[in-house]
Amino acid sequence: MADILGVVFRRFASGTGRSDLLFPCSVEGNTLLLGDVNISRSVLFLSAVTAATDLGLKVLFFTQTPFQSLPVSLRASVPGLKLESLKNVKFVYVKTLGELVEDVASLHELTSEAASPPSLIIVDGLERYLQGLQDDPSPVAHVAALLHDTAAFLTQIQQNRADGPGLCRVMVSFQSECEGSRDSSEAPDLLLSVLDRYLQVRCTFEEVAGQNEWQVYLSDTCPSAARQGQQWHMVLQAGGALEFRPAIGGEQQILDRRDKSKQENERCEDRK
């Protein structure tokens, strides 16, 4: 699974350092994050920091809520991090879906001579921009397609440069209306099916009750790609830091069986 989250999870896995971190520059991996709002936002911040400070990439971070200070989970996970360290991260505060669409569309005005286009575009809490529109798939399809096309456009700019980082990726967090179910990735949700058309990787956070621990499931959503999946465990430490470790052995076999079962169910639904 060659996506930016794989880099982030290895960066914050127990017992590992940052020396082996490489940006996967040849495989498209736009990502949809599903789960608790606070956890998703923390992972988005970790992704922005990893991309900006460890990988040297330019990040564009769209959100509705201005940040007065760095999140506790970020400060605990990256001790000594200062705001000035995030010079490669540009926070853009947009309140409405129209403003978000306008700002993303304006990125198409960049030319091949533009300096340092972003390599990672993050949208925090897409569902908040869709309030009152959950019954209509058109707005979410519009913004998802726009993000996808913009990333492809910026990728083309970067690939025309010999020293460019390769791909521009998109990360979007979204809290489904079906979030109350144990497995939101299994829940029928029209908006999620629309998002899956444009975001090739789905990351689902499932809380382990009472343990400050989450199962993190990464899977391909692109129908034309060979299905594959990865599972990680994420633990919230006492000081607020997030730590990851990969599932191994029998855990991964259970994951593979679950993914196979899901594919069979989807095929059955397609035949109806």
Short mmCIF file of C-alpha atoms in Angstrom, two decimals:
data_model
loop_
_atom_site.label_atom_id
_atom_site.label_comp_id
_atom_site.label_asym_id
_atom_site.label_seq_id
_atom_site.Cartn_x
_atom_site.Cartn_y
_atom_site.Cartn_z
CA MET A 1 0.00 0.00 0.00
CA ALA A 2 2.03 2.91 -1.32
CA ASP A 3 0.24 5.93 0.15
CA ILE A 4 1.21 8.79 2.42
CA LEU A 5 -0.42 7.18 5.48
CA GLY A 6 1.90 4.20 5.18
CA VAL A 7 4.79 6.62 5.55
CA VAL A 8 3.15 8.31 8.54
CA PHE A 9 2.44 5.03 10.34
CA ARG A 10 6.03 3.88 9.91
CA ARG A 11 7.24 7.27 11.12
CA PHE A 12 5.30 6.94 14.38
CA ALA A 13 5.62 3.18 14.86
CA SER A 14 7.27 2.09 18.10
CA GLY A 15 10.99 1.47 17.83
CA THR A 16 11.47 3.07 14.40
CA GLY A 17 13.18 6.23 13.26
CA ARG A 18 12.73 8.59 10.35
CA SER A 19 15.84 7.60 8.36
CA ASP A 20 14.01 5.06 6.17
CA LEU A 21 11.08 7.30 5.25
CA LEU A 22 10.56 7.61 1.52
CA PHE A 23 7.74 9.39 -0.27
CA PRO A 24 6.04 6.88 -2.61
CA CYS A 25 6.40 8.92 -5.80
CA SER A 26 5.08 6.51 -8.45
CA VAL A 27 1.70 5.25 -7.18
CA GLU A 28 -1.45 7.34 -6.93
CA GLY A 29 -2.92 7.21 -3.43
CA ASN A 30 -5.59 9.80 -2.68
CA THR A 31 -6.98 8.87 0.73
CA LEU A 32 -10.29 8.97 2.59
CA LEU A 33 -10.16 8.86 6.42
CA LEU A 34 -13.22 7.53 8.26
CA GLY A 35 -13.69 7.56 12.02
CA ASP A 36 -13.82 9.71 15.12
CA VAL A 37 -13.45 13.42 14.31
CA ASN A 38 -10.67 14.09 16.82
CA ILE A 39 -8.69 11.00 15.86
CA SER A 40 -8.99 11.74 12.14
CA ARG A 41 -7.87 15.32 12.70
CA SER A 42 -4.87 14.17 14.74
CA VAL A 43 -3.83 11.80 11.95
CA LEU A 44 -4.26 14.58 9.38
CA PHE A 45 -1.92 16.77 11.46
CA LEU A 46 0.63 13.96 11.75
CA SER A 47 0.45 13.54 7.98
CA ALA A 48 0.96 17.27 7.38
CA VAL A 49 3.92 17.41 9.76
CA THR A 50 5.53 14.27 8.33
CA ALA A 51 5.14 15.54 4.77
CA ALA A 52 6.41 19.03 5.61
CA THR A 53 9.26 18.36 8.05
CA ASP A 54 10.46 14.83 7.25
CA LEU A 55 9.77 14.68 3.51
CA GLY A 56 10.20 18.36 2.68
CA LEU A 57 6.88 18.63 0.84
CA LYS A 58 4.56 21.59 0.55
CA VAL A 59 1.17 20.99 2.19
CA LEU A 60 -2.17 22.78 1.77
CA PHE A 61 -4.51 22.18 4.75
CA PHE A 62 -8.18 23.19 4.37
CA THR A 63 -10.30 23.38 7.53
CA GLN A 64 -13.31 25.24 8.91
CA THR A 65 -11.86 25.79 12.37
CA PRO A 66 -8.85 28.07 13.03
CA PHE A 67 -6.24 26.50 15.30
CA GLN A 68 -5.06 28.58 18.27
CA SER A 69 -2.35 26.07 19.14
CA LEU A 70 -0.98 22.72 18.03
CA PRO A 71 -3.15 19.72 19.07
CA VAL A 72 -2.03 17.88 22.19
CA SER A 73 -1.59 14.65 20.24
CA LEU A 74 0.73 16.39 17.80
CA ARG A 75 2.85 18.07 20.49
CA ALA A 76 3.16 14.77 22.36
CA SER A 77 3.97 12.75 19.23
CA VAL A 78 6.56 15.24 17.99
CA PRO A 79 8.28 16.69 21.08
CA GLY A 80 9.83 20.10 20.55
CA LEU A 81 7.78 20.87 17.46
CA LYS A 82 7.35 24.61 16.93
CA LEU A 83 4.86 26.47 14.75
CA GLU A 84 7.74 27.88 12.73
CA SER A 85 8.69 24.30 11.81
CA LEU A 86 5.48 24.13 9.78
CA LYS A 87 6.53 26.73 7.22
CA ASN A 88 5.75 24.22 4.45
CA VAL A 89 2.17 23.84 5.70
CA LYS A 90 -0.33 26.47 4.60
CA PHE A 91 -3.58 26.47 6.59
CA VAL A 92 -6.59 27.75 4.66
CA TYR A 93 -9.73 28.47 6.71
CA VAL A 94 -12.86 28.16 4.56
CA LYS A 95 -16.36 28.14 6.06
CA THR A 96 -18.61 26.96 3.22
CA LEU A 97 -18.59 24.37 0.47
CA GLY A 98 -18.66 27.17 -2.10
CA GLU A 99 -15.51 28.74 -0.63
CA LEU A 100 -13.77 25.35 -0.56
CA VAL A 101 -14.63 24.67 -4.20
CA GLU A 102 -13.51 28.17 -5.22
CA ASP A 103 -10.17 27.86 -3.41
CA VAL A 104 -9.42 24.40 -4.81
CA ALA A 105 -10.43 25.48 -8.32
CA SER A 106 -8.06 28.46 -8.08
CA LEU A 107 -5.13 26.03 -7.86
CA HIS A 108 -5.70 25.32 -11.56
CA GLU A 109 -4.41 28.84 -12.20
CA LEU A 110 -0.93 27.67 -11.29
CA THR A 111 1.41 27.30 -14.25
CA SER A 112 4.50 25.24 -14.80
CA GLU A 113 6.54 28.30 -13.77
CA ALA A 114 4.76 28.61 -10.40
CA ALA A 115 7.02 28.09 -7.42
CA SER A 116 6.57 24.98 -5.31
CA PRO A 117 2.99 23.78 -5.91
CA PRO A 118 1.62 21.66 -3.05
CA SER A 119 2.34 17.94 -3.00
CA LEU A 120 -0.33 17.17 -0.41
CA ILE A 121 -3.83 18.69 -0.22
CA ILE A 122 -5.71 17.98 3.03
CA VAL A 123 -9.41 18.61 3.68
CA ASP A 124 -10.40 18.35 7.35
CA GLY A 125 -14.00 17.28 8.00
CA LEU A 126 -15.63 17.27 4.56
CA GLU A 127 -18.98 16.32 6.13
CA ARG A 128 -19.16 19.74 7.81
CA TYR A 129 -19.17 21.40 4.40
CA LEU A 130 -22.06 19.15 3.33
CA GLN A 131 -24.50 19.84 6.15
CA GLY A 132 -28.04 19.70 4.81
CA LEU A 133 -26.82 18.15 1.55
CA GLN A 134 -26.32 14.54 2.70
CA ASP A 135 -29.25 13.31 0.58
CA ASP A 136 -27.78 14.71 -2.62
CA PRO A 137 -24.62 13.06 -4.00
CA SER A 138 -23.98 15.85 -6.52
CA PRO A 139 -22.10 18.30 -4.24
CA VAL A 140 -19.78 15.64 -2.82
CA ALA A 141 -19.14 14.28 -6.33
CA HIS A 142 -18.31 17.80 -7.51
CA VAL A 143 -15.80 18.55 -4.77
CA ALA A 144 -14.24 15.06 -4.86
CA ALA A 145 -13.80 15.20 -8.63
CA LEU A 146 -12.36 18.71 -8.37
CA LEU A 147 -9.83 17.58 -5.74
CA HIS A 148 -8.87 14.58 -7.86
CA ASP A 149 -8.46 16.64 -11.04
CA THR A 150 -6.53 19.36 -9.22
CA ALA A 151 -4.10 16.81 -7.79
CA ALA A 152 -3.62 15.35 -11.27
CA PHE A 153 -3.00 18.85 -12.66
CA LEU A 154 -0.41 19.66 -9.98
CA THR A 155 1.19 16.26 -10.50
CA GLN A 156 1.67 17.10 -14.17
CA ILE A 157 3.35 20.38 -13.20
CA GLN A 158 5.71 18.60 -10.81
CA GLN A 159 6.56 15.83 -13.25
CA ASN A 160 7.61 18.46 -15.78
CA ARG A 161 10.28 19.52 -13.30
CA ALA A 162 13.39 17.41 -12.95
CA ASP A 163 13.59 18.05 -9.20
CA GLY A 164 9.87 17.73 -8.48
CA PRO A 165 8.59 15.31 -5.78
CA GLY A 166 6.45 13.37 -8.29
CA LEU A 167 2.82 13.18 -7.28
CA CYS A 168 0.39 15.53 -5.61
CA ARG A 169 -1.94 13.65 -3.27
CA VAL A 170 -5.25 14.38 -1.57
CA MET A 171 -6.31 13.40 1.97
CA VAL A 172 -9.92 13.94 3.09
CA SER A 173 -11.44 13.14 6.47
CA PHE A 174 -15.14 12.37 6.55
CA GLN A 175 -17.50 11.26 9.32
CA SER A 176 -20.28 9.16 7.88
CA GLU A 177 -23.85 9.33 9.18
CA CYS A 178 -23.40 5.59 9.76
CA GLU A 179 -20.53 6.26 12.17
CA GLY A 180 -22.42 4.68 15.06
CA SER A 181 -22.00 1.21 13.58
CA ARG A 182 -18.95 -0.78 14.61
CA ASP A 183 -17.68 -0.98 11.05
CA SER A 184 -18.49 2.15 9.09
CA SER A 185 -16.66 0.77 6.06
CA GLU A 186 -19.36 -1.90 5.78
CA ALA A 187 -22.30 0.47 6.22
CA PRO A 188 -24.26 1.40 3.09
CA ASP A 189 -23.67 5.08 2.49
CA LEU A 190 -24.23 6.75 -0.86
CA LEU A 191 -21.78 9.56 -0.17
CA LEU A 192 -19.01 7.10 0.70
CA SER A 193 -19.54 5.23 -2.56
CA VAL A 194 -19.17 8.53 -4.42
CA LEU A 195 -15.99 9.43 -2.53
CA ASP A 196 -14.53 5.99 -3.26
CA ARG A 197 -14.61 6.77 -6.98
CA TYR A 198 -12.02 9.51 -6.54
CA LEU A 199 -10.05 8.45 -3.43
CA GLN A 200 -8.12 5.24 -4.04
CA VAL A 201 -7.27 4.44 -0.41
CA ARG A 202 -9.74 4.17 2.46
CA CYS A 203 -8.49 4.39 6.06
CA THR A 204 -11.00 3.32 8.70
CA PHE A 205 -10.51 3.79 12.46
CA GLU A 206 -12.39 1.34 14.69
CA GLU A 207 -12.14 1.99 18.42
CA VAL A 208 -11.38 -0.86 20.79
CA ALA A 209 -13.77 -0.10 23.65
CA GLY A 210 -12.20 1.21 26.85
CA GLN A 211 -8.58 0.74 25.79
CA ASN A 212 -7.57 4.02 24.11
CA GLU A 213 -6.76 1.86 21.11
CA TRP A 214 -8.01 1.75 17.53
CA GLN A 215 -7.78 -0.78 14.76
CA VAL A 216 -6.70 1.03 11.60
CA TYR A 217 -7.62 -0.59 8.32
CA LEU A 218 -6.09 0.58 5.03
CA SER A 219 -7.63 -0.74 1.83
CA ASP A 220 -7.74 0.00 -1.88
CA THR A 221 -11.10 1.26 -3.12
CA CYS A 222 -10.34 1.45 -6.83
CA PRO A 223 -12.30 -1.34 -8.59
CA SER A 224 -9.70 -1.64 -11.35
CA ALA A 225 -6.86 -2.28 -8.92
CA ALA A 226 -5.97 -5.55 -7.26
CA ARG A 227 -7.52 -5.51 -3.81
CA GLN A 228 -5.11 -5.41 -0.94
CA GLY A 229 -5.22 -4.29 2.65
CA GLN A 230 -3.13 -3.47 5.67
CA GLN A 231 -4.11 -3.32 9.30
CA TRP A 232 -2.43 -1.34 12.04
CA HIS A 233 -3.11 -0.77 15.71
CA MET A 234 -3.08 2.82 16.95
CA VAL A 235 -2.65 3.48 20.66
CA LEU A 236 -3.24 6.79 22.45
CA GLN A 237 -0.51 7.01 25.08
CA ALA A 238 -1.03 8.56 28.53
CA GLY A 239 0.75 11.75 27.47
CA GLY A 240 -1.38 12.12 24.34
CA ALA A 241 1.07 10.72 21.79
CA LEU A 242 -0.19 8.41 19.05
CA GLU A 243 1.75 5.22 18.39
CA PHE A 244 1.24 2.68 15.60
CA ARG A 245 2.17 -0.96 15.13
CA PRO A 246 1.32 -3.23 12.20
CA ALA A 247 -0.92 -6.27 12.53
CA ILE A 248 1.02 -9.51 12.11
CA GLY A 249 0.43 -13.19 11.57
CA GLY A 250 -3.08 -14.31 12.39
CA GLU A 251 -4.36 -10.74 12.61
CA GLN A 252 -3.51 -10.11 8.96
CA GLN A 253 -5.05 -13.43 7.90
CA ILE A 254 -8.32 -12.38 9.57
CA LEU A 255 -8.09 -9.06 7.73
CA ASP A 256 -7.57 -10.83 4.39
CA ARG A 257 -10.60 -13.07 4.96
CA ARG A 258 -12.68 -10.04 5.89
CA ASP A 259 -11.61 -8.20 2.74
CA LYS A 260 -12.43 -11.24 0.58
CA SER A 261 -15.87 -11.50 2.17
CA LYS A 262 -16.48 -7.81 1.51
CA GLN A 263 -15.57 -8.22 -2.17
CA GLU A 264 -17.98 -11.16 -2.50
CA ASN A 265 -20.79 -9.11 -0.92
CA GLU A 266 -20.10 -6.23 -3.30
CA ARG A 267 -20.24 -8.56 -6.30
CA CYS A 268 -23.56 -9.92 -5.08
CA GLU A 269 -24.93 -6.39 -4.75
CA ASP A 270 -23.75 -5.54 -8.27
CA ARG A 271 -25.70 -8.49 -9.69
CA LYS A 272 -28.98 -7.30 -8.14
#
